[in-house]
Coordinates of C-alpha atoms in Angstrom, one line a residue:
M1 CA -11.0 -48.9 16.2
L2 CA -8.2 -46.3 15.1
D3 CA -5.5 -48.5 17.2
E4 CA -6.0 -51.1 14.6
I5 CA -5.3 -48.6 11.6
N6 CA -2.2 -50.2 9.4
V7 CA -0.4 -46.9 9.2
K8 CA 3.8 -47.3 9.5
F9 CA 4.0 -44.2 11.3
Y10 CA 0.8 -44.0 13.4
E11 CA 1.9 -45.2 16.8
E12 CA 5.0 -42.5 16.8
I13 CA 2.6 -39.4 15.7
K14 CA 0.0 -40.4 17.9
K15 CA 2.5 -40.2 20.9
F16 CA 3.8 -37.0 19.5
F17 CA 0.4 -35.4 19.3
S18 CA -0.7 -36.8 22.7
H19 CA 2.5 -34.9 24.5
L20 CA 1.9 -32.2 22.7
K21 CA -1.7 -31.5 23.5
S22 CA -1.1 -32.1 27.2
E23 CA 1.9 -29.5 27.1
I24 CA 0.2 -26.7 24.9
S25 CA -2.9 -27.0 27.3
E26 CA -0.7 -26.6 30.4
E27 CA 1.2 -24.0 29.1
T28 CA -1.8 -21.8 27.8
Q29 CA -3.2 -21.5 31.2
Y30 CA -0.7 -18.8 31.8
L31 CA 0.1 -17.2 28.5
F32 CA -3.1 -15.2 28.8
Y33 CA -2.0 -13.5 31.7
K34 CA 0.7 -11.8 29.5
E35 CA -0.2 -8.2 29.0
N36 CA 2.4 -7.9 25.7
Y37 CA 1.9 -10.5 23.0
N38 CA 4.1 -8.6 20.5
I39 CA 8.1 -9.7 20.0
S40 CA 10.0 -7.9 17.3
E41 CA 11.0 -10.8 15.1
N42 CA 9.2 -11.4 11.8
S43 CA 8.2 -14.8 11.1
A44 CA 8.8 -17.3 8.1
D45 CA 5.6 -15.5 6.2
G46 CA 7.2 -12.0 6.9
E47 CA 4.5 -11.5 9.5
P48 CA 5.2 -10.3 13.2
T49 CA 5.5 -13.2 15.8
T50 CA 3.4 -12.8 19.0
Y51 CA 4.7 -14.0 22.2
F52 CA 2.0 -16.9 22.2
D53 CA 3.0 -18.2 18.7
D54 CA 6.6 -18.2 20.0
C55 CA 5.9 -20.2 22.9
I56 CA 3.6 -22.8 21.2
E57 CA 6.2 -23.1 18.7
K58 CA 8.8 -24.0 20.9
I59 CA 6.7 -26.7 22.6
I60 CA 6.4 -28.4 19.1
V61 CA 9.8 -28.1 18.2
K62 CA 11.0 -29.7 21.7
N63 CA 8.4 -32.6 21.2
L64 CA 9.7 -32.9 17.2
H65 CA 13.1 -33.7 18.5
K66 CA 11.5 -36.6 20.6
I67 CA 10.5 -38.5 17.7
N68 CA 12.4 -41.7 16.6
L69 CA 12.0 -41.4 13.1
G70 CA 13.7 -38.8 10.5
W71 CA 11.7 -35.7 9.7
E72 CA 11.4 -32.1 8.3
A73 CA 9.3 -29.6 9.4
F74 CA 8.2 -26.1 7.9
S75 CA 6.6 -23.7 10.6
E76 CA 5.2 -20.5 10.0
E77 CA 7.2 -18.5 12.5
I78 CA 10.7 -20.0 12.0
G79 CA 10.5 -21.6 8.5
Y80 CA 12.7 -24.8 7.8
F81 CA 14.1 -27.2 10.2
S82 CA 14.8 -31.2 10.5
S83 CA 16.2 -33.8 12.6
E84 CA 19.8 -34.8 12.4
G85 CA 21.2 -38.1 10.8
R86 CA 18.3 -39.6 9.8
D87 CA 16.6 -39.9 6.5
K88 CA 13.5 -37.8 6.1
E89 CA 10.2 -40.2 6.5
L90 CA 8.1 -37.6 7.9
T91 CA 7.3 -33.7 6.9
F92 CA 5.8 -31.7 9.2
I93 CA 3.5 -28.5 8.3
I94 CA 3.1 -26.7 11.4
D95 CA 1.0 -23.3 12.0
P96 CA 1.7 -22.7 15.9
L97 CA -1.4 -20.6 16.3
D98 CA -4.1 -19.9 14.1
G99 CA -6.1 -17.2 15.1
T100 CA -3.4 -15.3 16.8
H101 CA -5.5 -11.7 16.7
N102 CA -8.2 -13.8 18.7
A103 CA -5.9 -15.1 21.2
S104 CA -4.5 -11.8 21.9
I105 CA -7.6 -10.2 22.7
K106 CA -8.8 -13.6 24.8
F107 CA -11.3 -14.3 22.1
P108 CA -11.8 -18.2 22.5
F109 CA -11.3 -19.2 19.1
Y110 CA -7.8 -20.2 17.7
T111 CA -6.1 -23.4 17.1
V112 CA -2.8 -25.1 16.6
S113 CA -2.6 -26.8 13.3
I114 CA -0.2 -29.6 11.9
A115 CA -0.3 -31.9 8.8
V116 CA 2.1 -34.7 8.5
Y117 CA 3.2 -36.1 5.1
V118 CA 4.7 -39.5 4.8
S119 CA 6.7 -39.8 1.5
D120 CA 5.2 -36.6 0.4
I121 CA 1.6 -38.0 0.7
L122 CA -0.7 -35.9 3.0
T123 CA -1.4 -38.6 5.6
Y124 CA -2.5 -37.4 9.1
A125 CA -3.9 -33.9 10.3
W126 CA -4.3 -32.6 13.6
V127 CA -6.2 -29.5 14.7
Y128 CA -6.4 -28.6 18.3
D129 CA -8.8 -26.4 19.8
I130 CA -7.0 -25.2 22.8
E131 CA -9.8 -23.5 24.5
R132 CA -12.4 -26.4 24.5
D133 CA -9.5 -29.0 24.8
V134 CA -10.8 -30.7 21.8
E135 CA -8.7 -32.6 18.9
Y136 CA -9.7 -33.0 15.3
I137 CA -7.9 -35.5 13.5
G138 CA -8.0 -36.7 10.0
I139 CA -6.4 -40.1 8.7
L140 CA -5.8 -40.5 4.9
D141 CA -8.4 -43.3 3.8
H142 CA -9.4 -44.0 7.4
G143 CA -12.1 -40.8 8.4
S144 CA -11.7 -37.8 10.5
Y145 CA -12.8 -37.8 14.3
L146 CA -13.3 -35.6 17.2
V147 CA -11.4 -36.7 20.3
K148 CA -12.5 -35.3 23.5
N149 CA -11.6 -37.1 27.0
N150 CA -9.8 -39.9 25.0
K151 CA -13.2 -40.7 23.1
Y152 CA -13.5 -40.9 19.6
V153 CA -16.3 -39.6 17.7
E154 CA -16.4 -39.9 13.7
L155 CA -17.1 -37.0 11.8
K156 CA -19.3 -36.7 8.8
V157 CA -20.3 -33.5 6.9
N158 CA -23.9 -32.3 6.6
D159 CA -26.0 -33.4 3.7
T160 CA -27.4 -29.6 3.3
Q161 CA -28.7 -29.2 -0.3
N162 CA -30.1 -25.5 -0.2
I163 CA -28.0 -22.3 0.6
S164 CA -31.0 -21.2 2.6
K165 CA -30.4 -23.8 4.9
A166 CA -26.8 -23.4 5.2
V167 CA -24.7 -22.0 7.9
V168 CA -21.5 -20.4 6.2
G169 CA -18.5 -18.8 7.8
L170 CA -16.6 -16.0 6.0
I171 CA -13.9 -13.6 5.7
R172 CA -15.4 -10.0 6.5
P173 CA -15.8 -8.1 3.1
K174 CA -13.1 -5.5 3.3
N175 CA -14.4 -3.0 1.0
V176 CA -17.4 -2.0 -1.1
K177 CA -16.8 -4.3 -4.1
E178 CA -16.3 -7.2 -1.9
L179 CA -19.5 -6.4 0.2
Y180 CA -21.4 -6.1 -3.3
S181 CA -20.0 -9.3 -4.8
Q182 CA -21.0 -11.3 -1.7
Q183 CA -24.2 -9.9 -0.4
N184 CA -26.5 -12.2 -2.0
I185 CA -24.5 -14.9 -0.2
I186 CA -24.9 -13.2 3.2
I187 CA -28.5 -12.5 2.7
S188 CA -29.6 -16.0 1.3
T189 CA -27.9 -18.2 3.7
R190 CA -29.6 -19.6 7.1
K191 CA -26.6 -18.0 9.1
I192 CA -23.5 -16.6 8.8
R193 CA -20.3 -16.7 11.0
C194 CA -17.5 -14.5 11.0
L195 CA -14.8 -15.8 13.6
S196 CA -11.5 -15.2 12.2
C197 CA -10.0 -18.8 12.4
A198 CA -10.0 -20.6 9.0
S199 CA -8.6 -23.9 10.4
L200 CA -11.3 -24.3 12.9
E201 CA -14.1 -23.2 10.8
I202 CA -13.1 -25.6 8.1
V203 CA -13.1 -28.0 10.6
Y204 CA -16.4 -27.3 11.8
I205 CA -17.9 -28.5 8.4
A206 CA -16.4 -31.8 9.0
A207 CA -18.1 -32.1 12.4
G208 CA -21.6 -30.4 10.6
I209 CA -21.6 -27.3 12.7
Y210 CA -21.0 -25.4 9.5
D211 CA -21.9 -26.1 6.0
A212 CA -19.0 -23.9 4.0
F213 CA -16.5 -21.5 4.8
I214 CA -15.5 -18.9 2.1
D215 CA -12.7 -16.7 1.3
L216 CA -13.8 -14.7 -1.5
S217 CA -11.8 -11.5 -0.9
E218 CA -10.1 -9.6 -3.7
N219 CA -6.7 -11.0 -3.0
G220 CA -7.4 -14.2 -1.1
Y221 CA -6.2 -14.4 2.8
E222 CA -5.8 -18.2 3.2
K223 CA -2.1 -19.4 3.4
D224 CA -1.8 -23.0 2.8
C225 CA -0.3 -23.4 6.1
D226 CA -3.5 -22.2 7.7
I227 CA -5.6 -24.7 5.9
I228 CA -3.9 -27.8 4.9
A229 CA -4.6 -30.0 8.1
A230 CA -8.2 -28.7 8.3
Y231 CA -8.5 -29.8 4.4
L232 CA -7.5 -33.4 5.2
I233 CA -10.0 -33.6 7.7
L234 CA -12.9 -32.0 5.8
K235 CA -12.0 -34.5 3.1
E236 CA -12.0 -37.5 5.1
A237 CA -15.5 -36.4 6.5
G238 CA -17.0 -36.2 2.9
G239 CA -16.5 -32.2 2.2
D240 CA -13.9 -30.7 -0.1
V241 CA -12.3 -27.5 -0.6
Y242 CA -12.4 -25.4 -4.0
D243 CA -11.1 -22.2 -5.5
N244 CA -13.0 -19.2 -6.5
K245 CA -13.9 -20.7 -9.7
G246 CA -15.4 -23.9 -8.4
E247 CA -12.2 -25.9 -9.3
L248 CA -11.1 -28.6 -6.8
I249 CA -7.9 -27.4 -4.9
N250 CA -4.8 -29.7 -5.5
F251 CA -2.3 -28.5 -2.7
Q252 CA 1.5 -28.6 -4.0
E253 CA 4.2 -30.9 -2.2
P254 CA 5.4 -29.4 1.0
S255 CA 7.5 -26.2 0.7
I256 CA 8.2 -22.7 2.2
N257 CA 5.7 -21.5 -0.3
F258 CA 3.0 -22.9 2.2
F259 CA 3.3 -19.8 4.1
T260 CA 3.8 -17.2 1.7
K261 CA 1.0 -17.9 -1.2
R262 CA -2.3 -16.6 -0.1
R263 CA -5.5 -18.0 -1.9
N264 CA -9.5 -17.8 -2.1
I265 CA -11.1 -21.0 -1.2
I266 CA -14.5 -22.5 -0.9
A267 CA -14.8 -25.2 1.6
S268 CA -17.9 -26.9 1.6
C269 CA -19.9 -29.7 2.6
N270 CA -20.7 -30.7 -0.7
S271 CA -20.8 -29.7 -4.4
T272 CA -24.4 -28.3 -4.3
I273 CA -23.7 -25.8 -1.8
K274 CA -20.4 -24.7 -3.5
S275 CA -22.3 -24.1 -6.5
M276 CA -25.0 -22.3 -4.8
I277 CA -22.5 -19.9 -3.3
L278 CA -20.7 -19.3 -6.9
E279 CA -24.3 -18.6 -8.6
N280 CA -25.1 -16.3 -5.8
L281 CA -22.0 -13.9 -6.3
K282 CA -22.6 -10.6 -7.9
G283 CA -20.7 -9.7 -10.7
E284 CA -17.5 -11.0 -12.0
C285 CA -16.0 -13.5 -9.6
I286 CA -13.1 -12.0 -7.8

């Protein structure tokens, strides 16, 4: 049982996420009725912040200050902040809203994504699918779970061994070069999905809904803050995340670079599907 896991900070983290989920679920019922999502400030990653991002981030900040442990946090909108007067035992990497454009057009596919480091080790991940009121959590060395109505279902990736049987999410090719390089992948897979929320699409691999998610665009769109929580959930479910050369990605220690550096990724249920994706790239790998 999860409650028996011997993780020093588990109970405090569990309480934090429980309160957070309740407040975000309640608040977002009203946010959809806002007509203007844009506000003038730029976020820590240099992009405009929306009213939706700002409201959710304020809920997260308020609840962080209730934690009875020392902590520091890096958030996509406001950057770095921390508790006062305590040694920093926890580090939070926060994406208040992944899939902002989806939320702004009322397309129901967006998440809150938070990763927790304990002593600089990625230990706990939380991705909250707001529209479906579903939590996905990953705990280092203790598995990944879907949580709905306080019921835990352990996650496990598919054992798909052929790309022709695979459901693959991707970042839409933006030009002829990108389309040319990826067209065999698009043609070869069983199904293609393009839903513009990397954290949820990666988590869907862990849940067995997808078999892979790829960003093989020319410049790479994925920021580490978007995918770090989903990465742990996927890894604990048996999958992994690779770069565009097929090498496993090793994420750096938490820093503000999580919000500025972008990368290509191949998130996959196994190395076989990852290799088939690379084999189906046409021309030089982007």
